[in-house]
Structures are given as structure tokens and as C-alpha cells.
Amino acid sequence: MSTEEPRAKPPKILKPRYGRGKAPTHDRIRELAFNQPYYREKTGNWGESDWPGSIKLTPILTIVKDEAHRATEEHASLIEKDTRFSKNGEDSIQIIYSTFLQRIQRRYDNGSLGGEYYELIQDMLSSTENALSDNVEDRRWLFKWAVGDYERSKARSTRRENEKSRAKPEESSDLSSSGSSGLSMQPRLEARDDTLQNTVPVRTGYKIGELLNDAHDPDGEPKLKEKGSLSR
């Protein structure tokens, strides 16, 4: 008869309430959801103990987010545009969730996910699945949070690209204006028959090289064509 104690089941965890205006950061998720004896013991207080096998939360959540992102991209056609992922139909969410679970399993099978991490992720997903909860927000809330993080990242990237696009015409206009005004203040050299004429104004402290570099026509092209070398 086996004397091995049955493995404890992970506790059920409802979606935490972060508070108005507070983002669901890794630290808040740990404190409000997974700061429980079961997970503190399993992870060495989430990496804060001297236990050699202690595990931090951030690497775990990074894996969850990566695979949730990929599963979402794989089924992008199922997601309603301009709608939060958690507000999509349960059937669509279930399909994407199943693909997500398969990706986690595949990562473990091919050796890219260690056994302790795999077991911990399975426990966390089990704790947060709450399939029978009357509140739809509690169902698979950790997975939905991971997909939501992906949506927020895409939105930030889109905003940055839009801001860059709007800024480019203004920058070009500013450069054009400054270039024109700068040219009007530059000394001008005149070249006739490919020889340097004595029309360069004498300015104390200027080298001939600086004057040549300053000489441009209104279109920004050098006024002089170099031919041979200048004698000093």
C-alpha cells in the first residue's frame, strides 16, 4: 500500500479587484491572487526565500502571456474588432483557450518548459479557471488577463506609430524652414568658368575650408565644383 500523501489541490481563486485606476501589474496579481499558503509553499514565497528551488512570478507570467498571445494570433479571425477579449463569445474564448493549453503542453513536451514551471502553470490555470462561476469575469481570468495584456501592448504600439506619422510632416516643415533661413545667412561664393573668383568676403578667423563648406545654392547643392586643389 502506498504511503505517499495525495497531492494537494490548488485553491480556487476569483478574479482580484485591483481598485479604481490601478493596473493589474505582476506585483498586484501576486499579492491579491497568489499570496496564499499553497503557492507560497510551492514557490518559496515567490522567490523571496533562501530555498534553492524558489520560483519568481514574473517568469511564469511571461510564459503565460507569450503563449496566450500566440494562441490569440492564431485565431485572430474569431475575435470581434473593437471589443475587449473578455467580452467575446464564450465559444470563441474556449477555442483560443484550448489552443493556449495545447501550446503550454507542447512547450513542456519538447523540453523548453521545465517540470516545476509546467506544474505551477497548470495549478495557476486550474485555480483561475472557475468554469462554474456565475460571474463570467471570474472564468479563466488569468488567461483573459494575459490576452488583455497583448491587446494593450498592440494598442500602445499603434498609438506610437500614429504619433510618429503625425510628427513627420511637421518635422519636415520645420527642417525646410530652418534650412531656408540658414541659407540666407550663409556667405556666398561665385564660380565662373570653373575657377574661383575673388568674391569671397574676408572674415577674421575663418578658414577657407569653412567658407567652402558654407557655400550652397538655394537648392542646398554646393555652389562650387571641386577641381584640383586650392592653393593656400
PDB file of N, CA and C in Angstrom, residues 139-217:
ATOM      1  N   ARG A 139     -14.221  33.587 -14.837  1.00  0.00           N
ATOM      2  CA  ARG A 139     -13.878  32.397 -15.614  1.00  0.00           C
ATOM      3  C   ARG A 139     -12.599  32.633 -16.428  1.00  0.00           C
ATOM      4  N   ARG A 140     -11.625  31.765 -16.199  1.00  0.00           N
ATOM      5  CA  ARG A 140     -10.334  31.809 -16.907  1.00  0.00           C
ATOM      6  C   ARG A 140      -9.706  33.204 -16.830  1.00  0.00           C
ATOM      7  N   TRP A 141      -9.832  33.845 -15.692  1.00  0.00           N
ATOM      8  CA  TRP A 141      -9.447  35.249 -15.625  1.00  0.00           C
ATOM      9  C   TRP A 141      -7.948  35.462 -15.846  1.00  0.00           C
ATOM     10  N   LEU A 142      -7.091  34.518 -15.439  1.00  0.00           N
ATOM     11  CA  LEU A 142      -5.653  34.705 -15.662  1.00  0.00           C
ATOM     12  C   LEU A 142      -5.331  34.662 -17.156  1.00  0.00           C
ATOM     13  N   PHE A 143      -5.959  33.750 -17.867  1.00  0.00           N
ATOM     14  CA  PHE A 143      -5.780  33.676 -19.316  1.00  0.00           C
ATOM     15  C   PHE A 143      -6.297  34.948 -19.980  1.00  0.00           C
ATOM     16  N   LYS A 144      -7.450  35.426 -19.552  1.00  0.00           N
ATOM     17  CA  LYS A 144      -8.009  36.651 -20.134  1.00  0.00           C
ATOM     18  C   LYS A 144      -7.114  37.851 -19.838  1.00  0.00           C
ATOM     19  N   TRP A 145      -6.526  37.875 -18.654  1.00  0.00           N
ATOM     20  CA  TRP A 145      -5.599  38.957 -18.327  1.00  0.00           C
ATOM     21  C   TRP A 145      -4.406  38.934 -19.276  1.00  0.00           C
ATOM     22  N   ALA A 146      -3.878  37.728 -19.557  1.00  0.00           N
ATOM     23  CA  ALA A 146      -2.725  37.600 -20.453  1.00  0.00           C
ATOM     24  C   ALA A 146      -3.064  38.092 -21.856  1.00  0.00           C
ATOM     25  N   VAL A 147      -4.253  37.746 -22.355  1.00  0.00           N
ATOM     26  CA  VAL A 147      -4.670  38.217 -23.678  1.00  0.00           C
ATOM     27  C   VAL A 147      -4.886  39.729 -23.647  1.00  0.00           C
ATOM     28  N   GLY A 148      -5.473  40.224 -22.559  1.00  0.00           N
ATOM     29  CA  GLY A 148      -5.677  41.665 -22.419  1.00  0.00           C
ATOM     30  C   GLY A 148      -4.366  42.426 -22.438  1.00  0.00           C
ATOM     31  N   ASP A 149      -3.327  41.851 -21.849  1.00  0.00           N
ATOM     32  CA  ASP A 149      -2.007  42.479 -21.882  1.00  0.00           C
ATOM     33  C   ASP A 149      -1.510  42.586 -23.317  1.00  0.00           C
ATOM     34  N   TYR A 150      -1.774  41.565 -24.102  1.00  0.00           N
ATOM     35  CA  TYR A 150      -1.420  41.570 -25.529  1.00  0.00           C
ATOM     36  C   TYR A 150      -2.180  42.681 -26.255  1.00  0.00           C
ATOM     37  N   GLU A 151      -3.472  42.825 -25.955  1.00  0.00           N
ATOM     38  CA  GLU A 151      -4.275  43.868 -26.598  1.00  0.00           C
ATOM     39  C   GLU A 151      -3.761  45.254 -26.230  1.00  0.00           C
ATOM     40  N   ARG A 152      -3.413  45.442 -24.961  1.00  0.00           N
ATOM     41  CA  ARG A 152      -2.901  46.737 -24.518  1.00  0.00           C
ATOM     42  C   ARG A 152      -1.565  47.052 -25.185  1.00  0.00           C
ATOM     43  N   SER A 153      -0.730  46.034 -25.339  1.00  0.00           N
ATOM     44  CA  SER A 153       0.564  46.229 -25.994  1.00  0.00           C
ATOM     45  C   SER A 153       0.377  46.641 -27.453  1.00  0.00           C
ATOM     46  N   LYS A 154      -0.555  45.999 -28.140  1.00  0.00           N
ATOM     47  CA  LYS A 154      -0.831  46.352 -29.532  1.00  0.00           C
ATOM     48  C   LYS A 154      -1.372  47.771 -29.638  1.00  0.00           C
ATOM     49  N   ALA A 155      -2.245  48.149 -28.704  1.00  0.00           N
ATOM     50  CA  ALA A 155      -2.820  49.496 -28.726  1.00  0.00           C
ATOM     51  C   ALA A 155      -1.738  50.551 -28.520  1.00  0.00           C
ATOM     52  N   ARG A 156      -0.808  50.284 -27.582  1.00  0.00           N
ATOM     53  CA  ARG A 156       0.288  51.230 -27.352  1.00  0.00           C
ATOM     54  C   ARG A 156       1.162  51.358 -28.588  1.00  0.00           C
ATOM     55  N   SER A 157       1.451  50.233 -29.231  1.00  0.00           N
ATOM     56  CA  SER A 157       2.276  50.251 -30.440  1.00  0.00           C
ATOM     57  C   SER A 157       1.592  51.042 -31.554  1.00  0.00           C
ATOM     58  N   THR A 158       0.277  50.857 -31.705  1.00  0.00           N
ATOM     59  CA  THR A 158      -0.472  51.584 -32.731  1.00  0.00           C
ATOM     60  C   THR A 158      -0.452  53.084 -32.459  1.00  0.00           C
ATOM     61  N   ARG A 159      -0.617  53.471 -31.187  1.00  0.00           N
ATOM     62  CA  ARG A 159      -0.584  54.892 -30.834  1.00  0.00           C
ATOM     63  C   ARG A 159       0.776  55.504 -31.156  1.00  0.00           C
ATOM     64  N   ARG A 160       1.846  54.771 -30.835  1.00  0.00           N
ATOM     65  CA  ARG A 160       3.185  55.294 -31.121  1.00  0.00           C
ATOM     66  C   ARG A 160       3.399  55.489 -32.614  1.00  0.00           C
ATOM     67  N   GLU A 161       2.950  54.514 -33.407  1.00  0.00           N
ATOM     68  CA  GLU A 161       3.104  54.630 -34.856  1.00  0.00           C
ATOM     69  C   GLU A 161       2.310  55.813 -35.399  1.00  0.00           C
ATOM     70  N   ASN A 162       1.094  56.009 -34.873  1.00  0.00           N
ATOM     71  CA  ASN A 162       0.272  57.141 -35.317  1.00  0.00           C
ATOM     72  C   ASN A 162       0.919  58.472 -34.951  1.00  0.00           C
ATOM     73  N   GLU A 163       1.506  58.532 -33.748  1.00  0.00           N
ATOM     74  CA  GLU A 163       2.164  59.761 -33.322  1.00  0.00           C
ATOM     75  C   GLU A 163       3.375  60.064 -34.203  1.00  0.00           C
ATOM     76  N   LYS A 164       4.117  59.021 -34.561  1.00  0.00           N
ATOM     77  CA  LYS A 164       5.271  59.218 -35.445  1.00  0.00           C
ATOM     78  C   LYS A 164       4.829  59.716 -36.814  1.00  0.00           C
ATOM     79  N   SER A 165       3.732  59.139 -37.321  1.00  0.00           N
ATOM     80  CA  SER A 165       3.232  59.535 -38.639  1.00  0.00           C
ATOM     81  C   SER A 165       2.790  60.989 -38.642  1.00  0.00           C
ATOM     82  N   ARG A 166       2.134  61.419 -37.545  1.00  0.00           N
ATOM     83  CA  ARG A 166       1.690  62.813 -37.462  1.00  0.00           C
ATOM     84  C   ARG A 166       2.867  63.761 -37.300  1.00  0.00           C
ATOM     85  N   ALA A 167       3.919  63.308 -36.641  1.00  0.00           N
ATOM     86  CA  ALA A 167       5.054  64.188 -36.363  1.00  0.00           C
ATOM     87  C   ALA A 167       5.938  64.391 -37.581  1.00  0.00           C
ATOM     88  N   LYS A 168       5.990  63.433 -38.494  1.00  0.00           N
ATOM     89  CA  LYS A 168       6.904  63.522 -39.634  1.00  0.00           C
ATOM     90  C   LYS A 168       6.667  64.740 -40.516  1.00  0.00           C
ATOM     91  N   PRO A 169       5.422  65.056 -40.941  1.00  0.00           N
ATOM     92  CA  PRO A 169       5.222  66.262 -41.772  1.00  0.00           C
ATOM     93  C   PRO A 169       5.647  67.533 -41.061  1.00  0.00           C
ATOM     94  N   GLU A 170       5.392  67.622 -39.745  1.00  0.00           N
ATOM     95  CA  GLU A 170       5.768  68.814 -39.000  1.00  0.00           C
ATOM     96  C   GLU A 170       7.278  68.959 -38.943  1.00  0.00           C
ATOM     97  N   GLU A 171       7.982  67.815 -38.724  1.00  0.00           N
ATOM     98  CA  GLU A 171       9.430  67.873 -38.671  1.00  0.00           C
ATOM     99  C   GLU A 171      10.005  68.302 -40.015  1.00  0.00           C
ATOM    100  N   SER A 172       9.441  67.773 -41.114  1.00  0.00           N
ATOM    101  CA  SER A 172       9.920  68.142 -42.444  1.00  0.00           C
ATOM    102  C   SER A 172       9.731  69.624 -42.696  1.00  0.00           C
ATOM    103  N   SER A 173       8.575  70.156 -42.268  1.00  0.00           N
ATOM    104  CA  SER A 173       8.291  71.577 -42.447  1.00  0.00           C
ATOM    105  C   SER A 173       9.264  72.427 -41.650  1.00  0.00           C
ATOM    106  N   ASP A 174       9.554  72.003 -40.400  1.00  0.00           N
ATOM    107  CA  ASP A 174      10.482  72.750 -39.565  1.00  0.00           C
ATOM    108  C   ASP A 174      11.879  72.745 -40.161  1.00  0.00           C
ATOM    109  N   LEU A 175      12.302  71.575 -40.656  1.00  0.00           N
ATOM    110  CA  LEU A 175      13.628  71.484 -41.249  1.00  0.00           C
ATOM    111  C   LEU A 175      13.732  72.352 -42.494  1.00  0.00           C
ATOM    112  N   SER A 176      12.657  72.373 -43.303  1.00  0.00           N
ATOM    113  CA  SER A 176      12.656  73.174 -44.519  1.00  0.00           C
ATOM    114  C   SER A 176      12.776  74.651 -44.190  1.00  0.00           C
ATOM    115  N   SER A 177      12.013  75.087 -43.170  1.00  0.00           N
ATOM    116  CA  SER A 177      12.039  76.498 -42.783  1.00  0.00           C
ATOM    117  C   SER A 177      13.405  76.889 -42.258  1.00  0.00           C
ATOM    118  N   SER A 178      13.969  76.045 -41.371  1.00  0.00           N
ATOM    119  CA  SER A 178      15.261  76.383 -40.794  1.00  0.00           C
ATOM    120  C   SER A 178      16.349  76.345 -41.844  1.00  0.00           C
ATOM    121  N   GLY A 179      16.208  75.418 -42.805  1.00  0.00           N
ATOM    122  CA  GLY A 179      17.203  75.332 -43.870  1.00  0.00           C
ATOM    123  C   GLY A 179      17.198  76.570 -44.735  1.00  0.00           C
ATOM    124  N   SER A 180      16.006  77.064 -45.072  1.00  0.00           N
ATOM    125  CA  SER A 180      15.906  78.247 -45.924  1.00  0.00           C
ATOM    126  C   SER A 180      16.475  79.465 -45.231  1.00  0.00           C
ATOM    127  N   SER A 181      16.111  79.639 -43.940  1.00  0.00           N
ATOM    128  CA  SER A 181      16.593  80.809 -43.225  1.00  0.00           C
ATOM    129  C   SER A 181      18.089  80.724 -43.013  1.00  0.00           C
ATOM    130  N   GLY A 182      18.589  79.487 -42.810  1.00  0.00           N
ATOM    131  CA  GLY A 182      20.020  79.331 -42.605  1.00  0.00           C
ATOM    132  C   GLY A 182      20.806  79.673 -43.849  1.00  0.00           C
ATOM    133  N   LEU A 183      20.278  79.293 -45.010  1.00  0.00           N
ATOM    134  CA  LEU A 183      20.989  79.563 -46.248  1.00  0.00           C
ATOM    135  C   LEU A 183      21.090  81.052 -46.530  1.00  0.00           C
ATOM    136  N   SER A 184      20.062  81.808 -46.145  1.00  0.00           N
ATOM    137  CA  SER A 184      20.070  83.237 -46.436  1.00  0.00           C
ATOM    138  C   SER A 184      21.159  83.953 -45.658  1.00  0.00           C
ATOM    139  N   MET A 185      21.636  83.334 -44.558  1.00  0.00           N
ATOM    140  CA  MET A 185      22.652  83.959 -43.735  1.00  0.00           C
ATOM    141  C   MET A 185      24.052  83.483 -44.105  1.00  0.00           C
ATOM    142  N   GLN A 186      24.158  82.499 -45.010  1.00  0.00           N
ATOM    143  CA  GLN A 186      25.458  81.941 -45.335  1.00  0.00           C
ATOM    144  C   GLN A 186      26.204  82.842 -46.322  1.00  0.00           C
ATOM    145  N   PRO A 187      27.530  82.888 -46.230  1.00  0.00           N
ATOM    146  CA  PRO A 187      28.321  83.622 -47.234  1.00  0.00           C
ATOM    147  C   PRO A 187      28.211  82.916 -48.563  1.00  0.00           C
ATOM    148  N   ARG A 188      28.262  83.655 -49.651  1.00  0.00           N
ATOM    149  CA  ARG A 188      28.113  83.069 -50.975  1.00  0.00           C
ATOM    150  C   ARG A 188      29.424  83.197 -51.744  1.00  0.00           C
ATOM    151  N   LEU A 189      29.695  82.113 -52.460  1.00  0.00           N
ATOM    152  CA  LEU A 189      30.854  82.116 -53.337  1.00  0.00           C
ATOM    153  C   LEU A 189      30.363  82.065 -54.769  1.00  0.00           C
ATOM    154  N   GLU A 190      31.041  82.735 -55.648  1.00  0.00           N
ATOM    155  CA  GLU A 190      30.672  82.696 -57.049  1.00  0.00           C
ATOM    156  C   GLU A 190      31.783  82.009 -57.827  1.00  0.00           C
ATOM    157  N   ALA A 191      31.376  81.129 -58.729  1.00  0.00           N
ATOM    158  CA  ALA A 191      32.359  80.430 -59.556  1.00  0.00           C
ATOM    159  C   ALA A 191      32.007  80.629 -61.015  1.00  0.00           C
ATOM    160  N   ARG A 192      32.975  81.077 -61.762  1.00  0.00           N
ATOM    161  CA  ARG A 192      32.770  81.255 -63.193  1.00  0.00           C
ATOM    162  C   ARG A 192      33.901  80.541 -63.921  1.00  0.00           C
ATOM    163  N   ASP A 193      33.520  79.843 -64.970  1.00  0.00           N
ATOM    164  CA  ASP A 193      34.498  79.125 -65.790  1.00  0.00           C
ATOM    165  C   ASP A 193      35.320  78.165 -64.952  1.00  0.00           C
ATOM    166  N   ASP A 194      34.651  77.555 -63.927  1.00  0.00           N
ATOM    167  CA  ASP A 194      35.279  76.549 -63.077  1.00  0.00           C
ATOM    168  C   ASP A 194      36.499  77.072 -62.327  1.00  0.00           C
ATOM    169  N   THR A 195      36.626  78.371 -62.158  1.00  0.00           N
ATOM    170  CA  THR A 195      37.742  78.910 -61.382  1.00  0.00           C
ATOM    171  C   THR A 195      37.185  79.751 -60.271  1.00  0.00           C
ATOM    172  N   LEU A 196      37.893  79.798 -59.161  1.00  0.00           N
ATOM    173  CA  LEU A 196      37.454  80.563 -58.006  1.00  0.00           C
ATOM    174  C   LEU A 196      37.753  82.032 -58.232  1.00  0.00           C
ATOM    175  N   GLN A 197      36.703  82.863 -58.138  1.00  0.00           N
ATOM    176  CA  GLN A 197      36.866  84.297 -58.304  1.00  0.00           C
ATOM    177  C   GLN A 197      37.132  84.935 -56.950  1.00  0.00           C
ATOM    178  N   ASN A 198      37.661  86.129 -56.979  1.00  0.00           N
ATOM    179  CA  ASN A 198      37.969  86.837 -55.743  1.00  0.00           C
ATOM    180  C   ASN A 198      36.748  87.557 -55.207  1.00  0.00           C
ATOM    181  N   THR A 199      35.701  86.812 -54.971  1.00  0.00           N
ATOM    182  CA  THR A 199      34.483  87.428 -54.453  1.00  0.00           C
ATOM    183  C   THR A 199      34.179  86.965 -53.043  1.00  0.00           C
ATOM    184  N   VAL A 200      35.091  86.233 -52.417  1.00  0.00           N
ATOM    185  CA  VAL A 200      34.862  85.739 -51.063  1.00  0.00           C
ATOM    186  C   VAL A 200      35.132  86.851 -50.076  1.00  0.00           C
ATOM    187  N   PRO A 201      34.163  87.242 -49.267  1.00  0.00           N
ATOM    188  CA  PRO A 201      34.400  88.299 -48.286  1.00  0.00           C
ATOM    189  C   PRO A 201      35.387  87.827 -47.230  1.00  0.00           C
ATOM    190  N   VAL A 202      36.243  88.735 -46.812  1.00  0.00           N
ATOM    191  CA  VAL A 202      37.245  88.395 -45.806  1.00  0.00           C
ATOM    192  C   VAL A 202      36.596  88.480 -44.438  1.00  0.00           C
ATOM    193  N   ARG A 203      36.695  87.371 -43.667  1.00  0.00           N
ATOM    194  CA  ARG A 203      36.137  87.379 -42.313  1.00  0.00           C
ATOM    195  C   ARG A 203      37.202  86.843 -41.374  1.00  0.00           C
ATOM    196  N   THR A 204      37.529  87.585 -40.379  1.00  0.00           N
ATOM    197  CA  THR A 204      38.606  87.226 -39.463  1.00  0.00           C
ATOM    198  C   THR A 204      38.303  85.905 -38.777  1.00  0.00           C
ATOM    199  N   GLY A 205      39.272  85.009 -38.736  1.00  0.00           N
ATOM    200  CA  GLY A 205      39.107  83.753 -38.015  1.00  0.00           C
ATOM    201  C   GLY A 205      38.534  82.633 -38.836  1.00  0.00           C
ATOM    202  N   TYR A 206      38.104  82.860 -40.089  1.00  0.00           N
ATOM    203  CA  TYR A 206      37.532  81.805 -40.934  1.00  0.00           C
ATOM    204  C   TYR A 206      38.627  81.175 -41.778  1.00  0.00           C
ATOM    205  N   LYS A 207      38.574  79.869 -41.874  1.00  0.00           N
ATOM    206  CA  LYS A 207      39.460  79.160 -42.782  1.00  0.00           C
ATOM    207  C   LYS A 207      38.763  79.008 -44.122  1.00  0.00           C
ATOM    208  N   ILE A 208      39.559  78.842 -45.143  1.00  0.00           N
ATOM    209  CA  ILE A 208      38.968  78.731 -46.474  1.00  0.00           C
ATOM    210  C   ILE A 208      38.079  77.507 -46.571  1.00  0.00           C
ATOM    211  N   GLY A 209      38.447  76.444 -45.868  1.00  0.00           N
ATOM    212  CA  GLY A 209      37.616  75.231 -45.888  1.00  0.00           C
ATOM    213  C   GLY A 209      36.241  75.484 -45.325  1.00  0.00           C
ATOM    214  N   GLU A 210      36.142  76.301 -44.270  1.00  0.00           N
ATOM    215  CA  GLU A 210      34.847  76.606 -43.681  1.00  0.00           C
ATOM    216  C   GLU A 210      33.996  77.418 -44.640  1.00  0.00           C
ATOM    217  N   LEU A 211      34.615  78.337 -45.355  1.00  0.00           N
ATOM    218  CA  LEU A 211      33.860  79.133 -46.310  1.00  0.00           C
ATOM    219  C   LEU A 211      33.342  78.272 -47.445  1.00  0.00           C
ATOM    220  N   LEU A 212      34.152  77.333 -47.885  1.00  0.00           N
ATOM    221  CA  LEU A 212      33.710  76.450 -48.952  1.00  0.00           C
ATOM    222  C   LEU A 212      32.562  75.577 -48.487  1.00  0.00           C
ATOM    223  N   ASN A 213      32.634  75.115 -47.243  1.00  0.00           N
ATOM    224  CA  ASN A 213      31.553  74.281 -46.724  1.00  0.00           C
ATOM    225  C   ASN A 213      30.264  75.055 -46.580  1.00  0.00           C
ATOM    226  N   ASP A 214      30.385  76.375 -46.366  1.00  0.00           N
ATOM    227  CA  ASP A 214      29.195  77.204 -46.194  1.00  0.00           C
ATOM    228  C   ASP A 214      28.521  77.546 -47.513  1.00  0.00           C
ATOM    229  N   ALA A 215      29.220  77.379 -48.610  1.00  0.00           N
ATOM    230  CA  ALA A 215      28.705  77.855 -49.895  1.00  0.00           C
ATOM    231  C   ALA A 215      27.719  76.872 -50.477  1.00  0.00           C
ATOM    232  N   HIS A 216      26.467  77.244 -50.528  1.00  0.00           N
ATOM    233  CA  HIS A 216      25.406  76.426 -51.114  1.00  0.00           C
ATOM    234  C   HIS A 216      24.510  77.317 -51.956  1.00  0.00           C
ATOM    235  N   ASP A 217      23.929  76.722 -52.969  1.00  0.00           N
ATOM    236  CA  ASP A 217      22.919  77.463 -53.714  1.00  0.00           C
ATOM    237  C   ASP A 217      21.587  77.298 -53.007  1.00  0.00           C
TER     238      ASP A 217
END
